[in-house]
């Protein structure tokens, strides 16, 4: 097997690729001399959906990170005695996991590889984690998903567009729930959180 680099498929801003940089489309070719037609088909898919593949791969990493972060935040909430907030964080973790699996499946169907890199999780108290969670959700709502849609729409992959819109709507629901808890946090945090 040979991995063939298709070259740069597009520049990413910091919002689309942490730290900026370039993404490269890769295709696994199987015995090109025997299965040349199949290899060309994989190359055509990767080239046709290069920006979509890069954007969805990045969204997969972000959703995987969110899933891990929410699982960790739930653990902190349990340790601090906030079972209600822990339950909410686990529900969010489950949702983020669904988005990650959806994006991973699409990346695979587009000829890419979706392997989430381990990332560090900055954890604080449950109150601090709620603030971090709403900030992350707002970033996804206001920046990640609008930019992702902007990048993928020209290539017209209906499945990618549908999955991004689905994740975007879910993030909005997460933000709304977290903001309700934060609104009552200064006065009633103990009652709301438990």
JSON list of C-alpha atoms in Angstrom, two decimals:
[
{"chain": "A", "resi": 1, "resn": "UNK", "atom": "CA", "xyz": [0.00, 0.00, 0.00]},
{"chain": "A", "resi": 2, "resn": "UNK", "atom": "CA", "xyz": [1.14, 3.52, -0.75]},
{"chain": "A", "resi": 3, "resn": "UNK", "atom": "CA", "xyz": [-0.09, 6.72, 0.81]},
{"chain": "A", "resi": 4, "resn": "UNK", "atom": "CA", "xyz": [-0.17, 9.40, -1.84]},
{"chain": "A", "resi": 5, "resn": "UNK", "atom": "CA", "xyz": [-0.18, 13.04, -0.79]},
{"chain": "A", "resi": 6, "resn": "UNK", "atom": "CA", "xyz": [-2.55, 15.06, -2.91]},
{"chain": "A", "resi": 7, "resn": "UNK", "atom": "CA", "xyz": [-0.92, 18.29, -1.86]},
{"chain": "A", "resi": 8, "resn": "UNK", "atom": "CA", "xyz": [-2.38, 21.26, -0.12]},
{"chain": "A", "resi": 9, "resn": "UNK", "atom": "CA", "xyz": [-6.15, 21.30, -0.22]},
{"chain": "A", "resi": 10, "resn": "UNK", "atom": "CA", "xyz": [-6.53, 24.72, 1.29]},
{"chain": "A", "resi": 11, "resn": "UNK", "atom": "CA", "xyz": [-5.30, 27.22, 3.81]},
{"chain": "A", "resi": 12, "resn": "UNK", "atom": "CA", "xyz": [-6.99, 27.13, 7.18]},
{"chain": "A", "resi": 13, "resn": "UNK", "atom": "CA", "xyz": [-7.50, 30.10, 9.42]},
{"chain": "A", "resi": 14, "resn": "UNK", "atom": "CA", "xyz": [-6.85, 29.69, 13.10]},
{"chain": "A", "resi": 15, "resn": "UNK", "atom": "CA", "xyz": [-10.55, 28.93, 13.58]},
{"chain": "A", "resi": 16, "resn": "UNK", "atom": "CA", "xyz": [-10.52, 26.12, 11.06]},
{"chain": "A", "resi": 17, "resn": "UNK", "atom": "CA", "xyz": [-7.19, 24.60, 12.08]},
{"chain": "A", "resi": 18, "resn": "UNK", "atom": "CA", "xyz": [-5.70, 25.29, 15.49]},
{"chain": "A", "resi": 19, "resn": "UNK", "atom": "CA", "xyz": [-2.74, 27.53, 15.09]},
{"chain": "A", "resi": 20, "resn": "UNK", "atom": "CA", "xyz": [-3.34, 27.98, 11.37]},
{"chain": "A", "resi": 21, "resn": "UNK", "atom": "CA", "xyz": [-1.45, 26.01, 8.77]},
{"chain": "A", "resi": 22, "resn": "UNK", "atom": "CA", "xyz": [-2.12, 23.73, 5.85]},
{"chain": "A", "resi": 23, "resn": "UNK", "atom": "CA", "xyz": [-4.05, 20.50, 5.58]},
{"chain": "A", "resi": 24, "resn": "UNK", "atom": "CA", "xyz": [-3.13, 17.82, 3.12]},
{"chain": "A", "resi": 25, "resn": "UNK", "atom": "CA", "xyz": [-5.47, 15.39, 1.44]},
{"chain": "A", "resi": 26, "resn": "UNK", "atom": "CA", "xyz": [-4.25, 11.81, 1.56]},
{"chain": "A", "resi": 27, "resn": "UNK", "atom": "CA", "xyz": [-5.52, 8.78, -0.23]},
{"chain": "A", "resi": 28, "resn": "UNK", "atom": "CA", "xyz": [-4.58, 5.16, 0.31]},
{"chain": "A", "resi": 29, "resn": "UNK", "atom": "CA", "xyz": [-3.88, 3.54, -3.05]},
{"chain": "A", "resi": 30, "resn": "UNK", "atom": "CA", "xyz": [-4.03, -0.21, -3.40]},
{"chain": "A", "resi": 31, "resn": "UNK", "atom": "CA", "xyz": [-1.73, -1.72, -6.00]},
{"chain": "A", "resi": 32, "resn": "UNK", "atom": "CA", "xyz": [-2.06, 1.04, -8.53]},
{"chain": "A", "resi": 33, "resn": "UNK", "atom": "CA", "xyz": [-0.94, -1.15, -11.46]},
{"chain": "A", "resi": 34, "resn": "UNK", "atom": "CA", "xyz": [-3.83, -3.59, -10.90]},
{"chain": "A", "resi": 35, "resn": "UNK", "atom": "CA", "xyz": [-6.49, -1.33, -9.47]},
{"chain": "A", "resi": 36, "resn": "UNK", "atom": "CA", "xyz": [-5.64, 1.95, -11.17]},
{"chain": "A", "resi": 37, "resn": "UNK", "atom": "CA", "xyz": [-9.25, 2.83, -11.91]},
{"chain": "A", "resi": 38, "resn": "UNK", "atom": "CA", "xyz": [-10.19, 2.40, -8.26]},
{"chain": "A", "resi": 39, "resn": "UNK", "atom": "CA", "xyz": [-7.24, 4.53, -7.17]},
{"chain": "A", "resi": 40, "resn": "UNK", "atom": "CA", "xyz": [-8.27, 7.28, -9.56]},
{"chain": "A", "resi": 41, "resn": "UNK", "atom": "CA", "xyz": [-11.79, 7.17, -8.12]},
{"chain": "A", "resi": 42, "resn": "UNK", "atom": "CA", "xyz": [-10.41, 7.69, -4.59]},
{"chain": "A", "resi": 43, "resn": "UNK", "atom": "CA", "xyz": [-8.26, 10.58, -5.81]},
{"chain": "A", "resi": 44, "resn": "UNK", "atom": "CA", "xyz": [-11.27, 12.16, -7.52]},
{"chain": "A", "resi": 45, "resn": "UNK", "atom": "CA", "xyz": [-13.35, 11.94, -4.33]},
{"chain": "A", "resi": 46, "resn": "UNK", "atom": "CA", "xyz": [-10.57, 13.42, -2.20]},
{"chain": "A", "resi": 47, "resn": "UNK", "atom": "CA", "xyz": [-9.90, 16.22, -4.68]},
{"chain": "A", "resi": 48, "resn": "UNK", "atom": "CA", "xyz": [-13.57, 16.99, -5.20]},
{"chain": "A", "resi": 49, "resn": "UNK", "atom": "CA", "xyz": [-14.20, 17.22, -1.45]},
{"chain": "A", "resi": 50, "resn": "UNK", "atom": "CA", "xyz": [-10.76, 18.38, -0.24]},
{"chain": "A", "resi": 51, "resn": "UNK", "atom": "CA", "xyz": [-11.96, 21.39, 1.73]},
{"chain": "A", "resi": 52, "resn": "UNK", "atom": "CA", "xyz": [-14.89, 19.42, 3.10]},
{"chain": "A", "resi": 53, "resn": "UNK", "atom": "CA", "xyz": [-12.59, 16.60, 4.16]},
{"chain": "A", "resi": 54, "resn": "UNK", "atom": "CA", "xyz": [-10.21, 19.01, 5.92]},
{"chain": "A", "resi": 55, "resn": "UNK", "atom": "CA", "xyz": [-13.04, 20.92, 7.64]},
{"chain": "A", "resi": 56, "resn": "UNK", "atom": "CA", "xyz": [-14.89, 17.79, 8.78]},
{"chain": "A", "resi": 57, "resn": "UNK", "atom": "CA", "xyz": [-11.65, 16.21, 10.02]},
{"chain": "A", "resi": 58, "resn": "UNK", "atom": "CA", "xyz": [-11.05, 19.32, 12.13]},
{"chain": "A", "resi": 59, "resn": "UNK", "atom": "CA", "xyz": [-14.66, 19.28, 13.39]},
{"chain": "A", "resi": 60, "resn": "UNK", "atom": "CA", "xyz": [-14.16, 15.61, 14.35]},
{"chain": "A", "resi": 61, "resn": "UNK", "atom": "CA", "xyz": [-11.15, 16.57, 16.47]},
{"chain": "A", "resi": 62, "resn": "UNK", "atom": "CA", "xyz": [-13.04, 19.44, 18.11]},
{"chain": "A", "resi": 63, "resn": "UNK", "atom": "CA", "xyz": [-16.05, 17.26, 18.94]},
{"chain": "A", "resi": 64, "resn": "UNK", "atom": "CA", "xyz": [-13.78, 14.52, 20.30]},
{"chain": "A", "resi": 65, "resn": "UNK", "atom": "CA", "xyz": [-12.06, 17.11, 22.49]},
{"chain": "A", "resi": 66, "resn": "UNK", "atom": "CA", "xyz": [-15.44, 18.39, 23.71]},
{"chain": "A", "resi": 67, "resn": "UNK", "atom": "CA", "xyz": [-16.57, 14.86, 24.53]},
{"chain": "A", "resi": 68, "resn": "UNK", "atom": "CA", "xyz": [-13.44, 14.20, 26.59]},
{"chain": "A", "resi": 69, "resn": "UNK", "atom": "CA", "xyz": [-13.67, 17.58, 28.30]},
{"chain": "A", "resi": 70, "resn": "UNK", "atom": "CA", "xyz": [-17.30, 17.07, 29.33]},
{"chain": "A", "resi": 71, "resn": "UNK", "atom": "CA", "xyz": [-16.57, 13.60, 30.72]},
{"chain": "A", "resi": 72, "resn": "UNK", "atom": "CA", "xyz": [-13.76, 15.14, 32.77]},
{"chain": "A", "resi": 73, "resn": "UNK", "atom": "CA", "xyz": [-15.97, 18.04, 33.91]},
{"chain": "A", "resi": 74, "resn": "UNK", "atom": "CA", "xyz": [-18.65, 15.55, 34.98]},
{"chain": "A", "resi": 75, "resn": "UNK", "atom": "CA", "xyz": [-16.09, 13.79, 37.15]},
{"chain": "A", "resi": 76, "resn": "UNK", "atom": "CA", "xyz": [-15.18, 17.06, 38.85]},
{"chain": "A", "resi": 77, "resn": "UNK", "atom": "CA", "xyz": [-18.86, 17.86, 39.44]},
{"chain": "A", "resi": 78, "resn": "UNK", "atom": "CA", "xyz": [-19.43, 14.44, 41.02]},
{"chain": "A", "resi": 79, "resn": "UNK", "atom": "CA", "xyz": [-16.41, 14.92, 43.29]},
{"chain": "A", "resi": 80, "resn": "UNK", "atom": "CA", "xyz": [-17.76, 18.31, 44.37]},
{"chain": "A", "resi": 81, "resn": "UNK", "atom": "CA", "xyz": [-21.25, 16.91, 45.00]},
{"chain": "A", "resi": 82, "resn": "UNK", "atom": "CA", "xyz": [-23.03, 18.51, 42.02]},
{"chain": "A", "resi": 83, "resn": "UNK", "atom": "CA", "xyz": [-24.81, 15.47, 40.65]},
{"chain": "A", "resi": 84, "resn": "UNK", "atom": "CA", "xyz": [-27.24, 17.53, 38.55]},
{"chain": "A", "resi": 85, "resn": "UNK", "atom": "CA", "xyz": [-24.43, 19.34, 36.76]},
{"chain": "A", "resi": 86, "resn": "UNK", "atom": "CA", "xyz": [-22.49, 16.08, 36.38]},
{"chain": "A", "resi": 87, "resn": "UNK", "atom": "CA", "xyz": [-25.53, 14.57, 34.69]},
{"chain": "A", "resi": 88, "resn": "UNK", "atom": "CA", "xyz": [-25.76, 17.55, 32.34]},
{"chain": "A", "resi": 89, "resn": "UNK", "atom": "CA", "xyz": [-22.05, 17.32, 31.47]},
{"chain": "A", "resi": 90, "resn": "UNK", "atom": "CA", "xyz": [-22.44, 13.58, 30.73]},
{"chain": "A", "resi": 91, "resn": "UNK", "atom": "CA", "xyz": [-25.45, 14.30, 28.52]},
{"chain": "A", "resi": 92, "resn": "UNK", "atom": "CA", "xyz": [-23.36, 16.87, 26.64]},
{"chain": "A", "resi": 93, "resn": "UNK", "atom": "CA", "xyz": [-20.47, 14.40, 26.40]},
{"chain": "A", "resi": 94, "resn": "UNK", "atom": "CA", "xyz": [-22.82, 11.88, 24.83]},
{"chain": "A", "resi": 95, "resn": "UNK", "atom": "CA", "xyz": [-24.05, 14.46, 22.33]},
{"chain": "A", "resi": 96, "resn": "UNK", "atom": "CA", "xyz": [-20.52, 15.51, 21.42]},
{"chain": "A", "resi": 97, "resn": "UNK", "atom": "CA", "xyz": [-19.63, 11.84, 21.01]},
{"chain": "A", "resi": 98, "resn": "UNK", "atom": "CA", "xyz": [-22.48, 11.43, 18.52]},
{"chain": "A", "resi": 99, "resn": "UNK", "atom": "CA", "xyz": [-21.20, 14.39, 16.51]},
{"chain": "A", "resi": 100, "resn": "UNK", "atom": "CA", "xyz": [-17.65, 13.01, 16.60]},
{"chain": "A", "resi": 101, "resn": "UNK", "atom": "CA", "xyz": [-18.83, 9.60, 15.35]},
{"chain": "A", "resi": 102, "resn": "UNK", "atom": "CA", "xyz": [-20.89, 11.22, 12.60]},
{"chain": "A", "resi": 103, "resn": "UNK", "atom": "CA", "xyz": [-17.92, 13.29, 11.44]},
{"chain": "A", "resi": 104, "resn": "UNK", "atom": "CA", "xyz": [-15.55, 10.32, 11.68]},
{"chain": "A", "resi": 105, "resn": "UNK", "atom": "CA", "xyz": [-17.84, 8.25, 9.47]},
{"chain": "A", "resi": 106, "resn": "UNK", "atom": "CA", "xyz": [-18.01, 11.01, 6.88]},
{"chain": "A", "resi": 107, "resn": "UNK", "atom": "CA", "xyz": [-14.24, 11.52, 6.90]},
{"chain": "A", "resi": 108, "resn": "UNK", "atom": "CA", "xyz": [-13.83, 7.80, 6.22]},
{"chain": "A", "resi": 109, "resn": "UNK", "atom": "CA", "xyz": [-16.40, 7.86, 3.41]},
{"chain": "A", "resi": 110, "resn": "UNK", "atom": "CA", "xyz": [-14.55, 10.79, 1.84]},
{"chain": "A", "resi": 111, "resn": "UNK", "atom": "CA", "xyz": [-11.31, 8.79, 1.84]},
{"chain": "A", "resi": 112, "resn": "UNK", "atom": "CA", "xyz": [-9.67, 10.39, 4.86]},
{"chain": "A", "resi": 113, "resn": "UNK", "atom": "CA", "xyz": [-8.49, 9.12, 8.20]},
{"chain": "A", "resi": 114, "resn": "UNK", "atom": "CA", "xyz": [-10.04, 10.35, 11.42]},
{"chain": "A", "resi": 115, "resn": "UNK", "atom": "CA", "xyz": [-7.71, 9.72, 14.32]},
{"chain": "A", "resi": 116, "resn": "UNK", "atom": "CA", "xyz": [-8.25, 12.09, 17.23]},
{"chain": "A", "resi": 117, "resn": "UNK", "atom": "CA", "xyz": [-5.06, 13.36, 18.76]},
{"chain": "A", "resi": 118, "resn": "UNK", "atom": "CA", "xyz": [-4.89, 13.45, 22.54]},
{"chain": "A", "resi": 119, "resn": "UNK", "atom": "CA", "xyz": [-5.33, 16.93, 23.94]},
{"chain": "A", "resi": 120, "resn": "UNK", "atom": "CA", "xyz": [-4.87, 18.36, 27.38]},
{"chain": "A", "resi": 121, "resn": "UNK", "atom": "CA", "xyz": [-7.94, 19.31, 29.36]},
{"chain": "A", "resi": 122, "resn": "UNK", "atom": "CA", "xyz": [-7.87, 22.41, 31.49]},
{"chain": "A", "resi": 123, "resn": "UNK", "atom": "CA", "xyz": [-10.08, 21.63, 34.44]},
{"chain": "A", "resi": 124, "resn": "UNK", "atom": "CA", "xyz": [-11.17, 23.81, 37.30]},
{"chain": "A", "resi": 125, "resn": "UNK", "atom": "CA", "xyz": [-13.96, 23.80, 39.83]},
{"chain": "A", "resi": 126, "resn": "UNK", "atom": "CA", "xyz": [-17.46, 23.00, 38.65]},
{"chain": "A", "resi": 127, "resn": "UNK", "atom": "CA", "xyz": [-18.26, 26.72, 38.53]},
{"chain": "A", "resi": 128, "resn": "UNK", "atom": "CA", "xyz": [-15.14, 27.37, 36.45]},
{"chain": "A", "resi": 129, "resn": "UNK", "atom": "CA", "xyz": [-15.94, 24.42, 34.20]},
{"chain": "A", "resi": 130, "resn": "UNK", "atom": "CA", "xyz": [-19.41, 25.83, 33.52]},
{"chain": "A", "resi": 131, "resn": "UNK", "atom": "CA", "xyz": [-17.83, 29.10, 32.41]},
{"chain": "A", "resi": 132, "resn": "UNK", "atom": "CA", "xyz": [-15.35, 27.24, 30.20]},
{"chain": "A", "resi": 133, "resn": "UNK", "atom": "CA", "xyz": [-18.17, 25.11, 28.75]},
{"chain": "A", "resi": 134, "resn": "UNK", "atom": "CA", "xyz": [-20.32, 28.07, 27.75]},
{"chain": "A", "resi": 135, "resn": "UNK", "atom": "CA", "xyz": [-17.29, 29.80, 26.22]},
{"chain": "A", "resi": 136, "resn": "UNK", "atom": "CA", "xyz": [-16.54, 26.66, 24.18]},
{"chain": "A", "resi": 137, "resn": "UNK", "atom": "CA", "xyz": [-20.15, 26.36, 23.06]},
{"chain": "A", "resi": 138, "resn": "UNK", "atom": "CA", "xyz": [-20.25, 30.03, 22.04]},
{"chain": "A", "resi": 139, "resn": "UNK", "atom": "CA", "xyz": [-17.05, 29.54, 20.04]},
{"chain": "A", "resi": 140, "resn": "UNK", "atom": "CA", "xyz": [-18.62, 26.58, 18.23]},
{"chain": "A", "resi": 141, "resn": "UNK", "atom": "CA", "xyz": [-21.85, 28.48, 17.58]},
{"chain": "A", "resi": 142, "resn": "UNK", "atom": "CA", "xyz": [-20.35, 31.80, 16.53]},
{"chain": "A", "resi": 143, "resn": "UNK", "atom": "CA", "xyz": [-17.15, 30.68, 14.84]},
{"chain": "A", "resi": 144, "resn": "UNK", "atom": "CA", "xyz": [-16.48, 26.97, 14.22]},
{"chain": "A", "resi": 145, "resn": "UNK", "atom": "CA", "xyz": [-19.72, 25.93, 12.58]},
{"chain": "A", "resi": 146, "resn": "UNK", "atom": "CA", "xyz": [-20.41, 29.08, 10.55]},
{"chain": "A", "resi": 147, "resn": "UNK", "atom": "CA", "xyz": [-16.86, 28.92, 9.14]},
{"chain": "A", "resi": 148, "resn": "UNK", "atom": "CA", "xyz": [-17.16, 25.20, 8.53]},
{"chain": "A", "resi": 149, "resn": "UNK", "atom": "CA", "xyz": [-20.39, 25.68, 6.57]},
{"chain": "A", "resi": 150, "resn": "UNK", "atom": "CA", "xyz": [-18.81, 28.53, 4.62]},
{"chain": "A", "resi": 151, "resn": "UNK", "atom": "CA", "xyz": [-15.89, 26.26, 3.66]},
{"chain": "A", "resi": 152, "resn": "UNK", "atom": "CA", "xyz": [-17.88, 23.17, 2.74]},
{"chain": "A", "resi": 153, "resn": "UNK", "atom": "CA", "xyz": [-20.90, 24.63, 0.95]},
{"chain": "A", "resi": 154, "resn": "UNK", "atom": "CA", "xyz": [-19.08, 25.36, -2.34]},
{"chain": "A", "resi": 155, "resn": "UNK", "atom": "CA", "xyz": [-18.24, 21.65, -2.68]},
{"chain": "A", "resi": 156, "resn": "UNK", "atom": "CA", "xyz": [-21.92, 20.78, -2.15]},
{"chain": "A", "resi": 157, "resn": "UNK", "atom": "CA", "xyz": [-21.60, 17.64, -0.04]},
{"chain": "A", "resi": 158, "resn": "UNK", "atom": "CA", "xyz": [-25.17, 17.36, 1.28]},
{"chain": "A", "resi": 159, "resn": "UNK", "atom": "CA", "xyz": [-24.26, 14.91, 4.05]},
{"chain": "A", "resi": 160, "resn": "UNK", "atom": "CA", "xyz": [-21.50, 17.17, 5.36]},
{"chain": "A", "resi": 161, "resn": "UNK", "atom": "CA", "xyz": [-23.79, 20.19, 5.33]},
{"chain": "A", "resi": 162, "resn": "UNK", "atom": "CA", "xyz": [-26.53, 18.25, 7.14]},
{"chain": "A", "resi": 163, "resn": "UNK", "atom": "CA", "xyz": [-24.15, 16.93, 9.83]},
{"chain": "A", "resi": 164, "resn": "UNK", "atom": "CA", "xyz": [-22.66, 20.37, 10.46]},
{"chain": "A", "resi": 165, "resn": "UNK", "atom": "CA", "xyz": [-26.10, 21.97, 10.78]},
{"chain": "A", "resi": 166, "resn": "UNK", "atom": "CA", "xyz": [-27.18, 19.20, 13.16]},
{"chain": "A", "resi": 167, "resn": "UNK", "atom": "CA", "xyz": [-24.11, 19.71, 15.37]},
{"chain": "A", "resi": 168, "resn": "UNK", "atom": "CA", "xyz": [-24.55, 23.50, 15.25]},
{"chain": "A", "resi": 169, "resn": "UNK", "atom": "CA", "xyz": [-28.16, 23.28, 16.49]},
{"chain": "A", "resi": 170, "resn": "UNK", "atom": "CA", "xyz": [-27.12, 20.93, 19.27]},
{"chain": "A", "resi": 171, "resn": "UNK", "atom": "CA", "xyz": [-24.39, 23.32, 20.41]},
{"chain": "A", "resi": 172, "resn": "UNK", "atom": "CA", "xyz": [-26.99, 26.09, 20.64]},
{"chain": "A", "resi": 173, "resn": "UNK", "atom": "CA", "xyz": [-29.09, 23.92, 22.97]},
{"chain": "A", "resi": 174, "resn": "UNK", "atom": "CA", "xyz": [-26.04, 23.21, 25.13]},
{"chain": "A", "resi": 175, "resn": "UNK", "atom": "CA", "xyz": [-25.25, 26.90, 25.40]},
{"chain": "A", "resi": 176, "resn": "UNK", "atom": "CA", "xyz": [-28.82, 27.74, 26.40]},
{"chain": "A", "resi": 177, "resn": "UNK", "atom": "CA", "xyz": [-28.83, 25.16, 29.21]},
{"chain": "A", "resi": 178, "resn": "UNK", "atom": "CA", "xyz": [-25.44, 26.21, 30.55]},
{"chain": "A", "resi": 179, "resn": "UNK", "atom": "CA", "xyz": [-26.43, 29.89, 30.50]},
{"chain": "A", "resi": 180, "resn": "UNK", "atom": "CA", "xyz": [-29.55, 29.12, 32.53]},
{"chain": "A", "resi": 181, "resn": "UNK", "atom": "CA", "xyz": [-27.41, 27.44, 35.19]},
{"chain": "A", "resi": 182, "resn": "UNK", "atom": "CA", "xyz": [-24.88, 30.28, 35.15]},
{"chain": "A", "resi": 183, "resn": "UNK", "atom": "CA", "xyz": [-27.67, 32.84, 35.51]},
{"chain": "A", "resi": 184, "resn": "UNK", "atom": "CA", "xyz": [-28.66, 31.33, 38.85]},
{"chain": "A", "resi": 185, "resn": "UNK", "atom": "CA", "xyz": [-25.14, 30.47, 39.93]},
{"chain": "A", "resi": 186, "resn": "UNK", "atom": "CA", "xyz": [-24.35, 33.55, 42.02]},
{"chain": "A", "resi": 187, "resn": "UNK", "atom": "CA", "xyz": [-27.38, 33.14, 44.28]},
{"chain": "A", "resi": 188, "resn": "UNK", "atom": "CA", "xyz": [-28.69, 29.59, 43.97]},
{"chain": "A", "resi": 189, "resn": "UNK", "atom": "CA", "xyz": [-25.75, 27.58, 42.67]},
{"chain": "A", "resi": 190, "resn": "UNK", "atom": "CA", "xyz": [-25.89, 24.98, 45.44]},
{"chain": "A", "resi": 191, "resn": "UNK", "atom": "CA", "xyz": [-29.60, 24.24, 44.84]},
{"chain": "A", "resi": 192, "resn": "UNK", "atom": "CA", "xyz": [-29.45, 24.38, 41.05]},
{"chain": "A", "resi": 193, "resn": "UNK", "atom": "CA", "xyz": [-26.24, 22.34, 40.84]},
{"chain": "A", "resi": 194, "resn": "UNK", "atom": "CA", "xyz": [-27.35, 19.53, 43.15]}
]
